[in-house]
Tab-separated table of N, CA and C in Angstrom:
chain	number	residue	atom	x	y	z
A	3	MET	N	-43.952	77.034	177.195
A	3	MET	CA	-42.583	77.246	177.748
A	3	MET	C	-41.711	76.096	177.422
A	4	CYS	N	-42.158	74.988	177.744
A	4	CYS	CA	-41.298	73.749	177.495
A	4	CYS	C	-40.974	73.560	176.034
A	5	SER	N	-41.981	73.553	175.156
A	5	SER	CA	-41.770	73.405	173.705
A	5	SER	C	-40.895	74.511	173.104
A	6	LEU	N	-41.053	75.766	173.617
A	6	LEU	CA	-40.173	76.841	173.142
A	6	LEU	C	-38.757	76.499	173.502
A	7	PHE	N	-38.549	76.025	174.723
A	7	PHE	CA	-37.219	75.752	175.307
A	7	PHE	C	-36.581	74.637	174.442
A	8	LEU	N	-37.407	73.587	173.976
A	8	LEU	CA	-36.929	72.467	173.295
A	8	LEU	C	-36.513	72.901	171.855
A	9	ARG	N	-37.304	73.839	171.299
A	9	ARG	CA	-36.916	74.406	170.052
A	9	ARG	C	-35.683	75.129	169.979
A	10	PHE	N	-35.485	75.841	171.093
A	10	PHE	CA	-34.219	76.489	171.360
A	10	PHE	C	-33.032	75.579	171.399
A	11	CYS	N	-33.236	74.354	172.079
A	11	CYS	CA	-32.252	73.383	172.244
A	11	CYS	C	-31.966	72.848	170.812
A	12	LYS	N	-32.940	72.649	170.032
A	12	LYS	CA	-32.676	72.039	168.663
A	12	LYS	C	-31.811	72.958	167.877
A	13	VAL	N	-32.006	74.306	168.081
A	13	VAL	CA	-31.115	75.291	167.355
A	13	VAL	C	-29.746	75.169	167.788
A	14	LEU	N	-29.548	75.044	169.190
A	14	LEU	CA	-28.219	74.947	169.735
A	14	LEU	C	-27.486	73.639	169.429
A	15	GLU	N	-28.302	72.585	169.127
A	15	GLU	CA	-27.670	71.289	168.794
A	15	GLU	C	-26.845	71.327	167.591
A	16	HIS	N	-27.246	72.186	166.689
A	16	HIS	CA	-26.531	72.386	165.419
A	16	HIS	C	-25.194	73.066	165.659
A	17	GLY	N	-25.126	73.762	166.739
A	17	GLY	CA	-23.825	74.485	167.172
A	17	GLY	C	-22.819	73.503	167.652
A	18	ASN	N	-23.005	73.050	168.885
A	18	ASN	CA	-22.246	71.930	169.391
A	18	ASN	C	-22.836	71.195	170.454
A	19	THR	N	-22.269	70.036	170.940
A	19	THR	CA	-23.024	69.127	171.869
A	19	THR	C	-22.919	69.584	173.383
A	20	ALA	N	-21.919	70.431	173.637
A	20	ALA	CA	-21.884	71.030	174.994
A	20	ALA	C	-23.107	71.755	175.392
A	21	ASN	N	-23.623	72.549	174.368
A	21	ASN	CA	-24.835	73.372	174.582
A	21	ASN	C	-25.977	72.443	174.839
A	22	THR	N	-26.066	71.268	174.115
A	22	THR	CA	-27.147	70.446	174.181
A	22	THR	C	-27.246	69.875	175.564
A	23	ASP	N	-26.025	69.539	176.181
A	23	ASP	CA	-25.921	68.933	177.543
A	23	ASP	C	-26.414	70.015	178.509
A	24	TRP	N	-26.105	71.225	178.351
A	24	TRP	CA	-26.580	72.303	179.151
A	24	TRP	C	-28.121	72.397	179.041
A	25	CYS	N	-28.678	72.309	177.875
A	25	CYS	CA	-30.089	72.403	177.588
A	25	CYS	C	-30.779	71.259	178.404
A	26	HIS	N	-30.254	70.061	178.275
A	26	HIS	CA	-31.009	68.975	178.923
A	26	HIS	C	-30.890	69.143	180.496
A	27	LEU	N	-29.750	69.639	180.904
A	27	LEU	CA	-29.679	69.808	182.424
A	27	LEU	C	-30.602	70.909	182.904
A	28	ILE	N	-30.701	71.970	182.232
A	28	ILE	CA	-31.656	73.109	182.537
A	28	ILE	C	-33.055	72.654	182.509
A	29	LEU	N	-33.357	71.925	181.330
A	29	LEU	CA	-34.758	71.350	181.238
A	29	LEU	C	-35.121	70.341	182.314
A	30	SER	N	-34.260	69.473	182.694
A	30	SER	CA	-34.535	68.592	183.738
A	30	SER	C	-34.740	69.252	184.997
A	31	LEU	N	-33.880	70.203	185.275
A	31	LEU	CA	-34.007	70.988	186.555
A	31	LEU	C	-35.292	71.789	186.551
A	32	TYR	N	-35.669	72.315	185.415
A	32	TYR	CA	-36.948	73.143	185.347
A	32	TYR	C	-38.103	72.115	185.637
A	33	LEU	N	-38.092	70.946	184.975
A	33	LEU	CA	-39.304	70.031	185.261
A	33	LEU	C	-39.288	69.587	186.649
A	34	PHE	N	-38.173	69.335	187.311
A	34	PHE	CA	-38.027	68.975	188.707
A	34	PHE	C	-38.646	70.111	189.554
A	35	VAL	N	-38.278	71.289	189.367
A	35	VAL	CA	-38.770	72.459	190.068
A	35	VAL	C	-40.325	72.519	189.927
A	36	ALA	N	-40.737	72.459	188.736
A	36	ALA	CA	-42.114	72.561	188.416
A	36	ALA	C	-42.961	71.512	189.101
A	37	GLU	N	-42.491	70.312	189.072
A	37	GLU	CA	-43.095	69.180	189.733
A	37	GLU	C	-43.193	69.380	191.296
A	38	PHE	N	-42.140	69.830	191.809
A	38	PHE	CA	-41.938	70.128	193.255
A	38	PHE	C	-43.000	71.138	193.618
A	39	PHE	N	-43.055	72.238	192.868
A	39	PHE	CA	-43.965	73.415	193.290
A	39	PHE	C	-45.406	72.850	193.082
A	40	LYS	N	-45.596	72.096	192.063
A	40	LYS	CA	-47.014	71.621	191.843
A	40	LYS	C	-47.511	70.767	193.040
A	41	LYS	N	-46.623	69.934	193.559
A	41	LYS	CA	-46.971	69.153	194.774
A	41	LYS	C	-47.260	70.048	195.990
A	42	ARG	N	-46.285	70.980	196.091
A	42	ARG	CA	-46.494	71.957	197.246
A	42	ARG	C	-47.707	72.746	197.159
A	43	PHE	N	-47.954	73.243	195.927
A	43	PHE	CA	-49.124	74.080	195.786
A	43	PHE	C	-50.453	73.271	195.918
A	44	SER	N	-50.627	72.108	195.480
A	44	SER	CA	-51.786	71.366	195.500
A	44	SER	C	-51.970	70.972	197.024
A	45	SER	N	-50.937	70.575	197.925
A	45	SER	CA	-51.196	70.424	199.231
A	45	SER	C	-51.643	71.655	199.910
A	46	PHE	N	-51.107	72.828	199.573
A	46	PHE	CA	-51.461	74.089	200.089
A	46	PHE	C	-52.932	74.385	199.787
A	47	ILE	N	-53.320	74.062	198.589
A	47	ILE	CA	-54.843	74.287	198.212
A	47	ILE	C	-55.743	73.417	198.993
A	48	ASN	N	-55.234	72.110	199.179
A	48	ASN	CA	-56.055	71.220	200.005
A	48	ASN	C	-56.296	71.648	201.371
A	49	ILE	N	-55.117	72.152	201.965
A	49	ILE	CA	-55.273	72.707	203.371
A	49	ILE	C	-56.240	73.856	203.401
A	50	PHE	N	-56.142	74.778	202.377
A	50	PHE	CA	-57.042	75.931	202.368
A	50	PHE	C	-58.501	75.495	202.210
A	51	ARG	N	-58.775	74.500	201.383
A	51	ARG	CA	-60.121	74.057	201.300
A	51	ARG	C	-60.666	73.339	202.524
A	52	LYS	N	-59.857	72.642	203.290
A	52	LYS	CA	-60.334	72.083	204.451
A	52	LYS	C	-60.649	73.141	205.540
A	53	ARG	N	-59.923	74.274	205.537
A	53	ARG	CA	-60.227	75.302	206.366
A	53	ARG	C	-61.523	75.966	206.122
A	54	GLU	N	-61.825	76.112	204.798
A	54	GLU	CA	-63.156	76.685	204.466
A	54	GLU	C	-64.331	75.794	204.951
A	55	GLU	N	-64.090	74.528	205.041
A	55	GLU	CA	-65.198	73.614	205.396
A	55	GLU	C	-65.692	73.823	206.868
A	56	PHE	N	-64.685	74.255	207.748
A	56	PHE	CA	-64.954	74.429	209.219
A	56	PHE	C	-65.791	75.620	209.431
């Protein structure tokens, strides 16, 4: 997903710089959201595992 998006950005870079800025903004937002959900999801899994132990 990420590499595909970066390849898309490279294509847009040849067009103009405004598109590149949008690409980096969207990519950083995507990475932030992915990291946020990864943390949430891992804590949720840990809670679920602890419940199974009881």
